[in-house]
């Protein structure tokens, strides 16, 4: 598989310090390393520690992957000690400081690159790390952007930026249809990226504008999707930007159970074994897995409605409550309700972090109540699990429309407006327990609609697995990317030889 030339290549991967960027980029590192090249993942010391085991597994398989920690100046910018990942941020103020601290990694990175051997051949970084483009320019190597959203989202955002159609409307609830796409996709103003970001702050909007502008400077765009999943949108987006490579679903790089378990946060061994034993005891495709990602902050009132909805649905469930959503109020409510005792044998709560891909790939799981983060969406697709969509903010509404209207493998709970993720208690209740119960029953029941959703989900999962196998579309796109880098290196060498000859 590996040519002698590719063995000389050294790719630097730099993810934004967030679960939804580090997890897919470390998986992508594995897919690249399978082609024989050296891959270094640059991140902060605490994140390097968190993701160490992923690299350890790769090393066992003789893949040349290393994690290089770089100082993260959290205290210099006033962040609390240990705050090195977006999942630990508690306010919008800290969010701005976090971006400032990440920009301050530029100088140490440049110093590091000077000493790296073999010399880096390219930088692949996720889109918010704009400053990595300057580093690439300085060392005259190409930078590729790794996108953690779908082509559908990228293309719809492009259309909205171009037409500014949303500016014709006043209210967040005003709705319109996205022009120039083959599907009828209706958005409300408040669900568009502009709408949900403005809700967070004006500063966030200016960060997003800068990120969009920096796209044109990159050599190419790598997208964690696969061509067969969204062919029209991939083709359309390829006409917008040069060199688009669909390289996913990257989570399928993991074959062994231990590889699926280790992903950034440690769920305790007890959680794994309890959870797996429990799933083993359930009927095939009977369990609802409810998880809202690594960043979402949901109000206590909404948490209660989700809990009550799960209980009244009569299906077995695993409900993940991340630490920040586990408020004193939620804890007290669970205790007062005697919740866990009541659902014993039928429902399980995991506090903190769950081995998501491991759970989704278990044959007992039949539905995924999801916040529609793109990684979660793609993981649900790859595992063939129908989805119950509960978007909260950012591009999650785009993913919901993609799942429900285009792929037709899910049903919406009915969230109409995005939340302000920094002030969750103000958001109150977006959907009540009856809405939650109703949609869980729908894709899970034996009716025709549920049957068709399950059939399509299964077909897509089958399709997704083929793409990363040898000669699959994503596998071939990774090869094209490597060839692109090699060609640039050859061109550079040729230019240097010509200069030498003329001297
Ligand atoms: N994740 C996980 N366990 C959890 C919560 C999340 O493994 O308990 C992983 C999930 O599998 C996905 C990532 O964290 O890979 C979350 O990314 P996504 O884009 O879905 O959402 P975000 O966290 O950015 O909202």
Coordinates of C-alpha atoms and ligand atoms in Angstrom, one line a residue:
X1 CA 0.0 0.0 0.0
X2 CA 2.8 2.4 0.9
X3 CA 5.1 3.7 -1.9
X4 CA 8.7 4.5 -1.1
X5 CA 8.0 8.2 -1.7
X6 CA 5.0 8.3 0.7
X7 CA 7.3 6.9 3.4
X8 CA 9.3 10.1 3.3
X9 CA 6.2 12.2 3.9
X10 CA 5.5 13.8 7.2
X11 CA 2.0 15.3 7.8
X12 CA 1.3 17.7 10.7
X13 CA -2.2 17.5 12.0
X14 CA -3.5 20.3 14.2
X15 CA -7.0 20.1 15.6
X16 CA -8.8 22.8 17.5
X17 CA -8.9 21.7 21.1
X18 CA -12.4 20.3 21.2
X19 CA -13.7 16.7 21.2
X20 CA -15.4 17.2 17.8
X21 CA -12.1 18.2 16.2
X22 CA -9.5 16.1 18.0
X23 CA -11.4 12.8 17.8
X24 CA -11.9 12.9 14.0
X25 CA -8.4 14.2 13.3
X26 CA -6.7 11.5 15.4
X27 CA -8.8 8.9 13.4
X28 CA -7.8 10.6 10.2
X29 CA -4.2 10.3 11.3
X30 CA -4.6 6.6 11.5
X31 CA -6.1 6.4 8.0
X32 CA -3.2 8.5 6.7
X33 CA -0.6 6.4 8.5
X34 CA -2.0 3.3 6.9
X35 CA -0.5 4.7 3.6
X36 CA 3.0 4.5 5.2
X37 CA 3.6 8.1 6.0
X38 CA 4.6 9.7 9.3
X39 CA 1.9 11.7 11.1
X40 CA 2.4 14.1 14.0
X41 CA -0.6 15.4 15.9
X42 CA 0.1 18.7 17.6
X43 CA -2.0 19.6 20.6
X44 CA -1.7 20.9 24.2
X45 CA -0.2 18.9 27.0
X46 CA -3.5 17.9 28.7
X47 CA -5.1 16.9 25.4
X48 CA -2.0 14.9 24.5
X49 CA -2.5 13.1 27.7
X50 CA -6.2 12.5 27.0
X51 CA -5.6 11.1 23.6
X52 CA -2.4 9.2 24.3
X53 CA -4.1 5.8 24.2
X54 CA -5.4 6.3 20.6
X55 CA -1.8 6.7 19.5
X56 CA -0.7 3.7 21.6
X57 CA -3.0 1.5 19.7
X58 CA -1.8 2.9 16.4
X59 CA 1.8 2.2 17.4
X60 CA 0.9 -1.4 18.3
X61 CA -0.2 -1.7 14.6
X62 CA 3.2 -0.3 13.5
X63 CA 1.6 3.0 12.3
X64 CA 4.0 6.0 12.5
X65 CA 1.9 8.4 14.6
X66 CA 3.1 10.6 17.4
X67 CA 1.4 13.2 19.6
X68 CA 3.5 16.3 20.2
X69 CA 2.4 18.5 23.1
X70 CA 2.8 22.3 22.7
X71 CA 2.5 24.8 25.6
X72 CA -1.0 26.3 25.8
X73 CA -0.8 29.7 27.5
X74 CA -4.0 29.3 29.4
X75 CA -2.9 31.3 32.5
X76 CA -1.2 34.0 30.4
X77 CA -4.6 34.9 29.0
X78 CA -6.5 34.4 32.2
X79 CA -8.1 31.0 31.6
X80 CA -8.4 28.7 34.6
X81 CA -5.6 26.2 35.1
X82 CA -6.3 23.1 33.1
X83 CA -8.6 24.7 30.7
X84 CA -7.3 23.3 27.4
X85 CA -10.4 22.0 25.7
X86 CA -13.6 23.7 24.7
X87 CA -15.5 21.1 26.8
X88 CA -14.2 22.8 29.9
X89 CA -15.4 26.3 29.1
X90 CA -18.1 27.8 31.2
X91 CA -18.6 31.3 29.7
X92 CA -18.5 33.2 26.5
X93 CA -15.7 35.4 27.9
X94 CA -13.5 32.3 28.4
X95 CA -14.3 31.3 24.8
X96 CA -12.7 34.5 23.5
X97 CA -9.6 33.9 25.8
X98 CA -9.4 30.4 24.5
X99 CA -9.1 31.5 20.9
X100 CA -6.5 34.1 22.0
X101 CA -4.5 31.4 23.7
X102 CA -4.7 29.1 20.7
X103 CA -3.3 31.9 18.5
X104 CA -0.4 32.2 20.8
X105 CA 0.6 28.7 19.9
X106 CA 1.9 30.0 16.6
X107 CA 5.4 30.9 17.7
X108 CA 6.1 27.7 19.6
X109 CA 4.8 25.7 16.7
X110 CA 7.2 27.5 14.3
X111 CA 10.1 26.8 16.6
X112 CA 9.0 23.2 16.8
X113 CA 8.8 22.8 13.0
X114 CA 12.3 24.1 12.6
X115 CA 13.6 21.1 14.5
X116 CA 11.2 18.4 13.2
X117 CA 12.6 15.4 11.2
X118 CA 11.5 14.4 8.6
X119 CA 10.7 18.0 7.6
X120 CA 6.9 18.5 7.5
X121 CA 5.4 18.1 4.1
X122 CA 2.0 19.8 4.9
X123 CA -0.2 21.0 7.6
X124 CA -3.8 19.7 8.0
X125 CA -5.7 21.8 10.6
X126 CA -9.3 22.3 11.4
X127 CA -11.0 25.4 10.1
X128 CA -11.0 27.7 13.2
X129 CA -7.1 27.6 13.4
X130 CA -6.6 30.3 10.8
X131 CA -3.1 31.1 12.1
X132 CA -1.8 27.7 10.9
X133 CA -2.1 29.1 7.3
X134 CA 0.5 31.7 8.2
X135 CA 2.8 29.0 9.6
X136 CA 2.3 27.0 6.4
X137 CA 3.1 30.0 4.2
X138 CA 6.2 30.7 6.3
X139 CA 7.6 27.2 5.8
X140 CA 6.4 27.1 2.1
X141 CA 4.3 24.0 2.7
X142 CA 0.6 23.6 1.8
X143 CA -2.2 23.8 4.4
X144 CA -5.3 21.7 4.0
X145 CA -8.4 22.4 6.1
X146 CA -10.1 19.5 7.7
X147 CA -13.8 20.2 7.9
X148 CA -15.9 18.7 10.7
X149 CA -19.2 19.5 9.0
X150 CA -21.0 18.0 5.9
X151 CA -20.9 19.2 2.3
X152 CA -24.6 19.9 2.7
X153 CA -23.9 22.4 5.5
X154 CA -20.9 23.9 3.7
X155 CA -22.9 24.4 0.5
X156 CA -26.1 25.7 2.1
X157 CA -23.9 28.2 4.1
X158 CA -22.3 29.2 0.9
X159 CA -25.7 29.9 -0.7
X160 CA -26.8 31.9 2.3
X161 CA -23.7 33.9 2.3
X162 CA -24.0 34.6 -1.4
X163 CA -27.8 35.4 -1.6
X164 CA -28.2 36.8 2.0
X165 CA -31.8 35.6 1.7
X166 CA -32.1 35.4 5.5
X167 CA -31.5 39.2 5.7
X168 CA -34.9 39.8 4.0
X169 CA -36.6 38.5 7.2
X170 CA -36.9 40.0 10.6
X171 CA -38.1 37.4 13.1
X172 CA -36.1 34.4 14.1
X173 CA -39.3 32.4 13.3
X174 CA -39.6 33.7 9.7
X175 CA -39.0 30.8 7.3
X176 CA -37.7 30.5 3.8
X177 CA -36.6 27.8 1.4
X178 CA -32.9 27.5 0.4
X179 CA -32.6 28.5 -3.3
X180 CA -30.7 26.6 -6.0
X181 CA -30.6 23.2 -4.3
X182 CA -32.5 20.1 -5.5
X183 CA -34.3 19.4 -2.2
X184 CA -36.9 21.6 -0.5
X185 CA -35.0 22.7 2.6
X186 CA -36.8 25.1 4.8
X187 CA -35.0 27.1 7.4
X188 CA -36.1 29.7 9.9
X189 CA -33.9 32.7 10.2
X190 CA -33.0 31.7 13.7
X191 CA -31.8 28.2 12.6
X192 CA -29.2 29.4 10.1
X193 CA -25.6 29.6 11.2
X194 CA -25.8 33.4 11.2
X195 CA -28.9 33.2 13.3
X196 CA -27.6 30.7 15.9
X197 CA -24.2 32.4 16.1
X198 CA -25.6 35.9 16.5
X199 CA -27.5 34.5 19.5
X200 CA -24.1 33.7 21.1
X201 CA -22.5 37.0 20.4
X202 CA -21.4 39.5 17.7
X203 CA -17.7 38.6 18.4
X204 CA -18.4 35.0 17.4
X205 CA -19.8 36.2 14.1
X206 CA -16.5 38.1 13.3
X207 CA -14.5 34.9 14.2
X208 CA -16.7 33.0 11.7
X209 CA -16.3 35.6 9.0
X210 CA -12.5 35.3 9.4
X211 CA -12.6 31.5 9.2
X212 CA -14.7 31.7 6.0
X213 CA -12.2 34.1 4.4
X214 CA -9.2 31.9 5.2
X215 CA -10.7 29.0 3.3
X216 CA -9.7 30.4 0.0
X217 CA -6.1 30.5 1.1
X218 CA -5.8 26.8 1.8
X219 CA -4.5 24.3 -0.7
X220 CA -7.6 22.1 -0.3
X221 CA -10.5 21.1 1.9
X222 CA -10.8 17.6 3.5
X223 CA -14.3 16.8 4.6
X224 CA -15.3 14.1 7.0
X225 CA -18.1 12.7 4.8
X226 CA -18.3 10.3 1.8
X227 CA -19.2 11.1 -1.7
X228 CA -22.0 8.5 -1.9
X229 CA -23.8 10.1 1.1
X230 CA -24.4 13.5 -0.4
X231 CA -23.4 13.3 -4.1
X232 CA -25.2 16.4 -5.3
X233 CA -23.8 18.6 -2.5
X234 CA -20.3 17.2 -2.9
X235 CA -20.3 18.1 -6.6
X236 CA -21.8 21.5 -6.0
X237 CA -19.2 22.3 -3.3
X238 CA -16.4 21.1 -5.6
X239 CA -17.5 23.9 -8.0
X240 CA -17.2 26.5 -5.2
X241 CA -13.8 25.5 -3.9
X242 CA -10.8 23.9 -5.5
X243 CA -9.6 20.5 -4.4
X244 CA -12.3 19.1 -2.2
X245 CA -11.5 15.6 -0.8
X246 CA -14.2 13.6 1.0
X247 CA -12.3 11.3 3.4
X248 CA -14.7 9.9 5.9
X249 CA -16.3 8.5 7.9
X250 CA -13.0 8.6 9.7
X251 CA -14.5 6.8 12.8
X252 CA -14.6 3.6 10.8
X253 CA -10.8 3.4 11.1
X254 CA -11.4 1.5 14.3
X255 CA -11.9 -2.2 14.0
X256 CA -11.1 -3.4 17.5
X257 CA -13.3 -2.8 20.5
X258 CA -10.4 -1.3 22.6
X259 CA -9.9 1.3 19.8
X260 CA -13.6 2.3 20.0
X261 CA -13.4 2.8 23.7
X262 CA -10.4 5.1 23.9
X263 CA -11.4 8.5 22.7
X264 CA -10.3 11.5 24.6
X265 CA -12.2 11.0 27.8
X266 CA -12.0 8.0 30.0
X267 CA -15.3 6.4 30.8
X268 CA -14.6 4.1 33.7
X269 CA -14.0 0.4 33.0
X270 CA -17.2 -0.2 35.0
X271 CA -19.1 1.9 32.6
X272 CA -17.9 -0.1 29.7
X273 CA -18.5 -3.5 31.1
X274 CA -21.8 -2.6 32.8
X275 CA -23.0 -1.0 29.7
X276 CA -22.0 -3.8 27.3
X277 CA -23.3 -6.5 29.6
X278 CA -26.6 -4.6 29.9
X279 CA -26.8 -4.1 26.1
X280 CA -26.1 -7.8 25.6
X281 CA -29.1 -8.7 27.7
X282 CA -31.5 -6.5 25.6
X283 CA -33.4 -7.5 22.5
X284 CA -31.9 -6.6 19.1
X285 CA -32.6 -3.0 18.0
X286 CA -34.7 -2.2 21.1
X287 CA -32.5 0.3 22.9
X288 CA -32.6 4.1 22.6
X289 CA -29.2 5.8 23.0
X290 CA -29.6 9.4 24.1
X291 CA -26.5 11.7 24.0
X292 CA -26.1 15.4 23.3
X293 CA -22.4 15.6 22.5
X294 CA -19.5 17.2 24.3
X295 CA -20.5 20.8 24.4
X296 CA -24.2 21.3 24.8
X297 CA -25.5 22.8 27.9
X298 CA -29.2 22.0 28.5
X299 CA -31.4 23.6 31.0
X300 CA -32.5 21.6 34.1
X301 CA -36.1 21.9 33.0
X302 CA -35.3 20.5 29.6
X303 CA -33.3 17.7 31.2
X304 CA -36.4 16.7 33.2
X305 CA -38.6 16.6 30.1
X306 CA -36.0 14.4 28.3
X307 CA -35.9 12.0 31.3
X308 CA -39.7 11.8 31.5
X309 CA -40.0 11.3 27.8
X310 CA -37.5 8.4 27.9
X311 CA -39.3 6.8 30.8
X312 CA -42.8 7.1 29.2
X313 CA -41.6 5.8 25.8
X314 CA -41.5 2.2 27.2
X315 CA -38.3 1.4 25.3
X316 CA -35.1 0.5 27.1
X317 CA -32.6 3.4 27.0
X318 CA -29.1 4.6 27.9
X319 CA -29.1 8.3 28.7
X320 CA -25.8 10.2 28.8
X321 CA -25.7 13.2 31.1
X322 CA -22.5 15.1 30.6
X323 CA -20.9 16.7 33.7
X324 CA -21.9 20.3 33.0
X325 CA -25.6 19.2 32.6
X326 CA -25.5 17.3 35.8
X327 CA -26.5 20.3 37.9
X328 CA -27.5 20.1 41.5
X329 CA -31.1 20.6 40.4
X330 CA -31.0 17.6 38.0
X331 CA -29.3 15.4 40.6
X332 CA -31.9 16.4 43.2
X333 CA -34.7 15.7 40.7
X334 CA -33.4 12.3 39.8
X335 CA -33.2 11.5 43.5
X336 CA -36.7 12.9 44.4
X337 CA -38.2 11.0 41.4
X338 CA -36.4 7.8 42.5
X339 CA -35.6 7.8 38.8
X340 CA -32.9 5.2 38.5
X341 CA -34.7 2.8 40.9
X342 CA -37.9 3.2 38.8
X343 CA -36.2 2.4 35.5
X344 CA -33.9 -0.3 36.9
X345 CA -33.5 -3.0 34.3
X346 CA -34.9 -0.8 31.5
X347 CA -32.9 2.4 31.7
X348 CA -29.4 3.3 32.4
X349 CA -27.9 6.7 33.1
X350 CA -24.2 7.3 32.3
X351 CA -22.8 10.4 34.1
X352 CA -20.0 12.0 32.1
X353 CA -18.6 10.3 29.1
X354 CA -19.8 7.3 27.1
X355 CA -18.1 5.0 24.6
X356 CA -20.4 6.3 21.9
X357 CA -19.2 4.4 18.9
X358 CA -19.0 1.2 20.9
X359 CA -22.6 1.7 22.0
X360 CA -23.9 2.7 18.6
X361 CA -22.4 -0.3 17.0
X362 CA -24.0 -2.7 19.5
X363 CA -26.8 -4.8 17.8
X364 CA -29.3 -4.0 20.6
X365 CA -29.3 -0.2 19.8
X366 CA -32.2 0.7 17.7
X367 CA -32.4 4.5 17.9
X368 CA -30.2 7.5 18.6
X369 CA -31.7 10.5 20.3
X370 CA -29.0 13.0 19.2
X371 CA -28.2 16.7 19.3
X372 CA -27.0 16.3 15.6
X373 CA -23.4 17.2 16.0
X374 CA -21.8 16.2 12.7
X375 CA -19.5 13.6 14.3
X376 CA -22.4 12.0 16.1
X377 CA -24.5 12.1 12.9
X378 CA -21.9 10.4 10.9
X379 CA -21.3 7.8 13.6
X380 CA -25.0 7.1 13.7
X381 CA -25.0 6.8 9.9
X382 CA -22.0 4.4 9.9
X383 CA -23.6 2.2 12.5
X384 CA -27.0 2.1 10.7
X385 CA -28.9 3.5 13.6
X386 CA -32.1 5.6 12.9
X387 CA -32.0 9.0 14.5
X388 CA -34.3 11.1 16.6
X389 CA -33.1 14.6 16.0
X390 CA -32.8 17.2 18.8
X391 CA -30.6 20.0 17.5
X392 CA -29.5 22.7 19.9
X393 CA -27.2 25.2 18.1
X394 CA -24.6 26.0 15.4
X395 CA -24.8 23.7 12.3
X396 CA -26.9 21.1 14.2
X397 CA -30.1 22.3 12.5
X398 CA -28.5 21.7 9.1
X399 CA -27.6 18.2 10.1
X400 CA -31.2 17.7 11.3
X401 CA -32.5 18.7 7.9
X402 CA -30.0 16.4 6.2
X403 CA -31.0 13.4 8.3
X404 CA -34.7 14.0 8.1
X405 CA -35.4 15.6 4.7
X406 CA -32.6 14.2 2.5
X407 CA -31.4 10.9 4.0
X408 CA -34.8 10.2 5.5
X409 CA -33.3 8.2 8.3
X410 CA -34.7 10.1 11.2
X411 CA -37.6 12.0 12.8
X412 CA -37.4 15.4 14.4
X413 CA -38.4 15.9 18.0
X414 CA -39.6 19.4 17.1
X415 CA -37.0 21.9 18.3
X416 CA -37.7 25.1 16.5
X417 CA -35.1 27.6 17.8
X418 CA -31.5 27.4 18.7
X419 CA -30.4 27.7 22.3
X420 CA -27.9 30.2 23.8
X421 CA -25.3 27.7 24.9
X422 CA -23.8 30.1 27.5
X423 CA -26.9 30.8 29.4
X424 CA -28.8 27.5 29.3
X425 CA -31.2 28.1 32.2
X426 CA -32.7 31.0 30.1
X427 CA -33.5 28.6 27.3
X428 CA -36.1 26.8 29.4
X429 CA -38.0 24.0 27.7
X430 CA -37.6 23.5 23.9
X431 CA -39.7 20.3 23.7
X432 CA -41.8 18.6 26.3
X433 CA -41.9 14.9 27.4
X434 CA -44.8 14.0 25.2
X435 CA -43.0 15.2 22.1
X436 CA -39.9 13.1 23.2
X437 CA -42.1 10.0 23.8
X438 CA -44.0 10.4 20.5
X439 CA -40.9 10.5 18.3
X440 CA -39.1 7.7 20.1
X441 CA -42.1 5.5 19.5
X442 CA -42.3 6.4 15.8
X443 CA -39.0 5.1 14.3
X444 CA -38.9 2.3 16.9
X445 CA -42.3 0.9 16.2
X446 CA -43.2 -1.7 13.7
X447 CA -45.1 0.7 11.4
X448 CA -44.3 1.3 7.8
X449 CA -42.5 4.5 8.4
X450 CA -40.2 3.0 11.0
X451 CA -39.6 0.0 8.8
X452 CA -38.5 2.3 5.9
X453 CA -36.3 4.4 8.1
X454 CA -34.5 1.3 9.4
X455 CA -34.0 -0.1 5.9
X456 CA -32.5 3.1 4.6
X457 CA -30.2 3.5 7.7
X458 CA -29.0 0.0 7.1
X459 CA -28.2 0.6 3.5
X460 CA -26.3 3.8 4.3
X461 CA -24.2 2.0 6.9
X462 CA -23.3 -0.6 4.4
X463 CA -22.3 2.0 1.9
X464 CA -20.2 3.9 4.4
X465 CA -18.2 0.9 5.3
X466 CA -17.2 0.3 1.7
X467 CA -15.9 3.9 1.3
X468 CA -12.9 3.5 3.5
X469 CA -11.9 0.1 2.3
X470 CA -9.2 -0.3 -0.4
X471 CA -10.5 1.2 -3.6
X472 CA -13.5 2.8 -1.8
X473 CA -14.2 6.5 -2.6
X474 CA -12.7 7.9 0.6
X475 CA -9.7 5.6 0.4
X476 CA -9.0 6.9 -3.1
X477 CA -9.5 10.5 -2.0
X478 CA -6.9 10.0 0.7
X479 CA -4.5 8.6 -2.0
X480 CA -5.3 11.7 -4.2
X481 CA -4.4 14.0 -1.3
X482 CA -1.1 12.2 -0.7
X483 CA -0.4 12.5 -4.4
X484 CA -1.2 16.2 -4.3
X485 CA 1.3 16.7 -1.6
X486 CA 4.0 14.6 -3.3
X487 CA 3.5 16.6 -6.6
X488 CA 4.0 19.9 -4.8
X489 CA 7.2 18.6 -3.2
X490 CA 8.4 17.4 -6.6
X491 CA 7.6 20.8 -8.1
X492 CA 9.4 22.6 -5.2
X493 CA 12.4 20.4 -5.8
X494 CA 12.4 21.1 -9.5
X495 CA 12.2 24.8 -8.9
X496 CA 15.2 24.6 -6.4
X497 CA 17.2 22.7 -9.0
X498 CA 16.4 25.2 -11.7
X499 CA 17.5 28.1 -9.5
X500 CA 20.7 26.2 -8.6
X501 CA 21.4 25.7 -12.4
X502 CA 21.0 29.3 -13.2
X503 CA 23.4 30.4 -10.5
Ligands
LIG1 N1 -18.7 11.6 22.4 C1 -18.4 10.4 23.1 N2 -19.0 10.2 24.3 C2 -19.8 11.1 24.9 C3 -20.1 12.3 24.2 C4 -19.6 12.5 22.9 O1 -17.6 9.6 22.6 O2 -20.3 10.8 26.0 C5 -18.0 11.8 21.1 C6 -18.9 11.5 19.9 O3 -18.8 10.2 19.6 C7 -18.4 12.5 18.9 C8 -17.9 13.7 19.7 O4 -17.7 13.2 21.0 O5 -17.3 11.9 18.2 C9 -18.9 14.8 19.7 O6 -18.8 15.5 18.4 P1 -20.1 16.1 17.7 O7 -19.7 16.7 16.5 O8 -21.2 15.0 17.6 O9 -20.7 17.1 18.7 P2 -20.2 18.3 19.7 O10 -19.6 17.6 20.9 O11 -19.2 19.1 18.9 O12 -21.4 19.1 20.0

